[in-house]
mmCIF file of C-alpha atoms and ligand atoms in Angstrom:
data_model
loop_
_atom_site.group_PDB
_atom_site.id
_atom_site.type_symbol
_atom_site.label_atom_id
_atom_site.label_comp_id
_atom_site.label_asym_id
_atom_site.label_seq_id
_atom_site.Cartn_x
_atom_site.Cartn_y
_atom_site.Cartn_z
ATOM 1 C CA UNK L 1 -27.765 -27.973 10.302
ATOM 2 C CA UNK L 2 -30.112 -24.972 8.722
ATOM 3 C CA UNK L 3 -29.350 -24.554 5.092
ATOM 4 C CA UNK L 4 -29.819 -21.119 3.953
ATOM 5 C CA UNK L 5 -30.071 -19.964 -0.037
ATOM 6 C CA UNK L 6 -27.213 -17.279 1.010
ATOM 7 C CA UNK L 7 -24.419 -20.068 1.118
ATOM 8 C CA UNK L 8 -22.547 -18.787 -1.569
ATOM 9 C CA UNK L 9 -23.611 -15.074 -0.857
ATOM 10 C CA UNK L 10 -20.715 -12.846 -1.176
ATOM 11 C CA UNK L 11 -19.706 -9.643 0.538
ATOM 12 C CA UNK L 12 -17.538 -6.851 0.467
ATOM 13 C CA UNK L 13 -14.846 -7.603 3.507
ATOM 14 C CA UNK L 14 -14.666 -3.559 3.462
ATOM 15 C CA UNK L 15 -18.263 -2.285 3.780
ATOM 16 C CA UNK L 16 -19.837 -5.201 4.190
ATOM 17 C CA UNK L 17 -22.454 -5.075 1.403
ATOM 18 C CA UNK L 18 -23.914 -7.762 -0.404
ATOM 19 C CA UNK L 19 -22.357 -8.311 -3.429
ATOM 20 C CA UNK L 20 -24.849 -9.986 -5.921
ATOM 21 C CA UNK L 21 -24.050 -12.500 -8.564
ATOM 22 C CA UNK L 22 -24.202 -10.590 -11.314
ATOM 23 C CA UNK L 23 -22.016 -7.997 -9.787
ATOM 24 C CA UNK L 24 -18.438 -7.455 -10.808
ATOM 25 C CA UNK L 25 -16.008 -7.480 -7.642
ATOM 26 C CA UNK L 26 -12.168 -7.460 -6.703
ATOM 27 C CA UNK L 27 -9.816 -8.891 -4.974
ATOM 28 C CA UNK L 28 -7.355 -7.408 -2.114
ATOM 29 C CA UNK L 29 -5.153 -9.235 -0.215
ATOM 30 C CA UNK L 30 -7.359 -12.348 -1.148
ATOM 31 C CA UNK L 31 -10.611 -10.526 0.344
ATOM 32 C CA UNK L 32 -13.648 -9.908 -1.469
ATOM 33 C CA UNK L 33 -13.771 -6.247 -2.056
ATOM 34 C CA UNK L 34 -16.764 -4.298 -3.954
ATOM 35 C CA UNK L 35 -16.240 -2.046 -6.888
ATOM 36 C CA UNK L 36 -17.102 1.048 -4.974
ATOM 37 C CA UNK L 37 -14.883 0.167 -2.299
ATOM 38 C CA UNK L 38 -11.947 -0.781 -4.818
ATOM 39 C CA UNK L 39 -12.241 2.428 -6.711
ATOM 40 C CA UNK L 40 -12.093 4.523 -3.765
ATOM 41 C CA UNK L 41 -9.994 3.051 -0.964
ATOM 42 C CA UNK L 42 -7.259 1.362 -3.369
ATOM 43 C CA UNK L 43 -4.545 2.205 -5.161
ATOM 44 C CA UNK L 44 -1.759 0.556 -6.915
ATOM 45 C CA UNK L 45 2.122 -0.112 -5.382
ATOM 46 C CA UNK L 46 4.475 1.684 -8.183
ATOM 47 C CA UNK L 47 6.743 -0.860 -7.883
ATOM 48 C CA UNK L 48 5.306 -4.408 -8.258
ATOM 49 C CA UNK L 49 1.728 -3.634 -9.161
ATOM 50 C CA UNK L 50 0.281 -5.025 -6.148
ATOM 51 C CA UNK L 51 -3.329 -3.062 -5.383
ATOM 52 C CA UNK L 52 -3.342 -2.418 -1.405
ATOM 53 C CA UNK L 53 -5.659 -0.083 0.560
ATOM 54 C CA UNK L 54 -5.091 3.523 0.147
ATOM 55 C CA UNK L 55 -4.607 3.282 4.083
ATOM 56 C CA UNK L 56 -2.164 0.667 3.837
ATOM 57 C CA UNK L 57 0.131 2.785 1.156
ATOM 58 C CA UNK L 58 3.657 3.827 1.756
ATOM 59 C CA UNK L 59 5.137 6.430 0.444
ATOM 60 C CA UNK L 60 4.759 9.874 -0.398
ATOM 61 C CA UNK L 61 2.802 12.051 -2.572
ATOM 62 C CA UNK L 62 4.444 11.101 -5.455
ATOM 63 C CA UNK L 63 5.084 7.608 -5.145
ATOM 64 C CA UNK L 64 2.317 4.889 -3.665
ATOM 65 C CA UNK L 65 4.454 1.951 -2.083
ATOM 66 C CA UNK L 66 2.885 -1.152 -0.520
ATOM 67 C CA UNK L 67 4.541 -2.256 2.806
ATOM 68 C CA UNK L 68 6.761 -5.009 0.998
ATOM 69 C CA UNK L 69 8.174 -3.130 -1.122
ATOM 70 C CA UNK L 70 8.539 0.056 1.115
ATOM 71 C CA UNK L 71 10.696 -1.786 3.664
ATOM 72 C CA UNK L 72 12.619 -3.799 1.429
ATOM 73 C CA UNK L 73 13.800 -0.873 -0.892
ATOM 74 C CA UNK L 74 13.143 2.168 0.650
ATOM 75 C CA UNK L 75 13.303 4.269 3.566
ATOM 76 C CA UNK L 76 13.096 7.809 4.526
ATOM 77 C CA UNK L 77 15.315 10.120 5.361
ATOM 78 C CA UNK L 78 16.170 10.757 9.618
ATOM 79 C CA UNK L 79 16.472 14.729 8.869
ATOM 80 C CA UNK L 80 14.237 15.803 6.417
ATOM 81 C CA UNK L 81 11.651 12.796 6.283
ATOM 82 C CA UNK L 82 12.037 12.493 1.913
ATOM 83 C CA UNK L 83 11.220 9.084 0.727
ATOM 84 C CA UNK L 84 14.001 7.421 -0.570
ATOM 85 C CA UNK L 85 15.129 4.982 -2.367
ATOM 86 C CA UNK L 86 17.581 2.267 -1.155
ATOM 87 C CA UNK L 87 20.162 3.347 -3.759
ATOM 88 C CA UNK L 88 19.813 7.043 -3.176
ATOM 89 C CA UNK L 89 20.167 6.695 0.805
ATOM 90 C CA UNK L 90 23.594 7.778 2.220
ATOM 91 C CA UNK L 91 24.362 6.318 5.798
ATOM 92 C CA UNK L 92 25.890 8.274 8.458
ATOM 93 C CA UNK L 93 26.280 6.768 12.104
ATOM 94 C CA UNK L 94 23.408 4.499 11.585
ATOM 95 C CA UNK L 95 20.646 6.646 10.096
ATOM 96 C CA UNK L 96 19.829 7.438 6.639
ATOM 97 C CA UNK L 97 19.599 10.408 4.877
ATOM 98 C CA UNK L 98 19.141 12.307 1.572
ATOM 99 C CA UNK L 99 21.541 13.826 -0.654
ATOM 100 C CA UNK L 100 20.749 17.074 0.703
ATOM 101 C CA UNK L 101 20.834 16.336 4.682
ATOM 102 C CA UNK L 102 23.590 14.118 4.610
ATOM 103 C CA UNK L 103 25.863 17.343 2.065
ATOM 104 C CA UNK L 104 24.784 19.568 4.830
ATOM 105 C CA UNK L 105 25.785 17.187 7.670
ATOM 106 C CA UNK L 106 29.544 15.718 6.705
HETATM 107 ZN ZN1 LIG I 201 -17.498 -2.304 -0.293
HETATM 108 ZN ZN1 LIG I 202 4.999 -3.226 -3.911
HETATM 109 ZN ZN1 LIG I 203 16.799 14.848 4.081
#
């Protein structure tokens, strides 16, 4: 077995750079992230304060929403597209809609 000094050598599961000991670093879906990745590619789910990838976010413009949270509580309109909340959904024939679409449909 070849023993290196790197064994504990930690990178960014992102970018891939070497993050060195004294270097501060974060944590994203249990993967070692870098600063410079965290501040740019992450964000924070508005409704249980779970940081995910700014790829990985759900939502809309106005509301980030990790994937959890997204499909357990919210979906998005079949007419119009509008991000909404479980409670703010009305149901017609098996879709879901908006207050406005679903006014304007029934
Ligand atoms: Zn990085
Ligand atoms: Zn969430
Ligand atoms: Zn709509």
């Amino acid at each position: 077995m070849e023993n290196t000094n790197n064994d504990n050598a930690l990178y960014c599961s992102r970018c891939g750079a070497l993050i060195g000991e004294d270097e501060d670093y974060e944590e994203v879906n249990g993967r070692i992230v870098c600063m410079e990745c965290y501040e740019q590619h992450t964000t924070t789910c508005e409704r249980c304060g779970e940081v995910i990838w700014t790829d990985d976010s759900y939502g809309d413009e106005y509301t980030t929403l990790c994937s959890n949270c997204y499909h357990n509580h919210y979906t998005r309109c079949s007419c119009c597209d509008a991000l909404l909340h479980e409670d703010d959904a009305y149901h017609l024939d098996g879709y879901d809609y908006c207050s406005d679409c679903y006014h304007v449909r029934s």
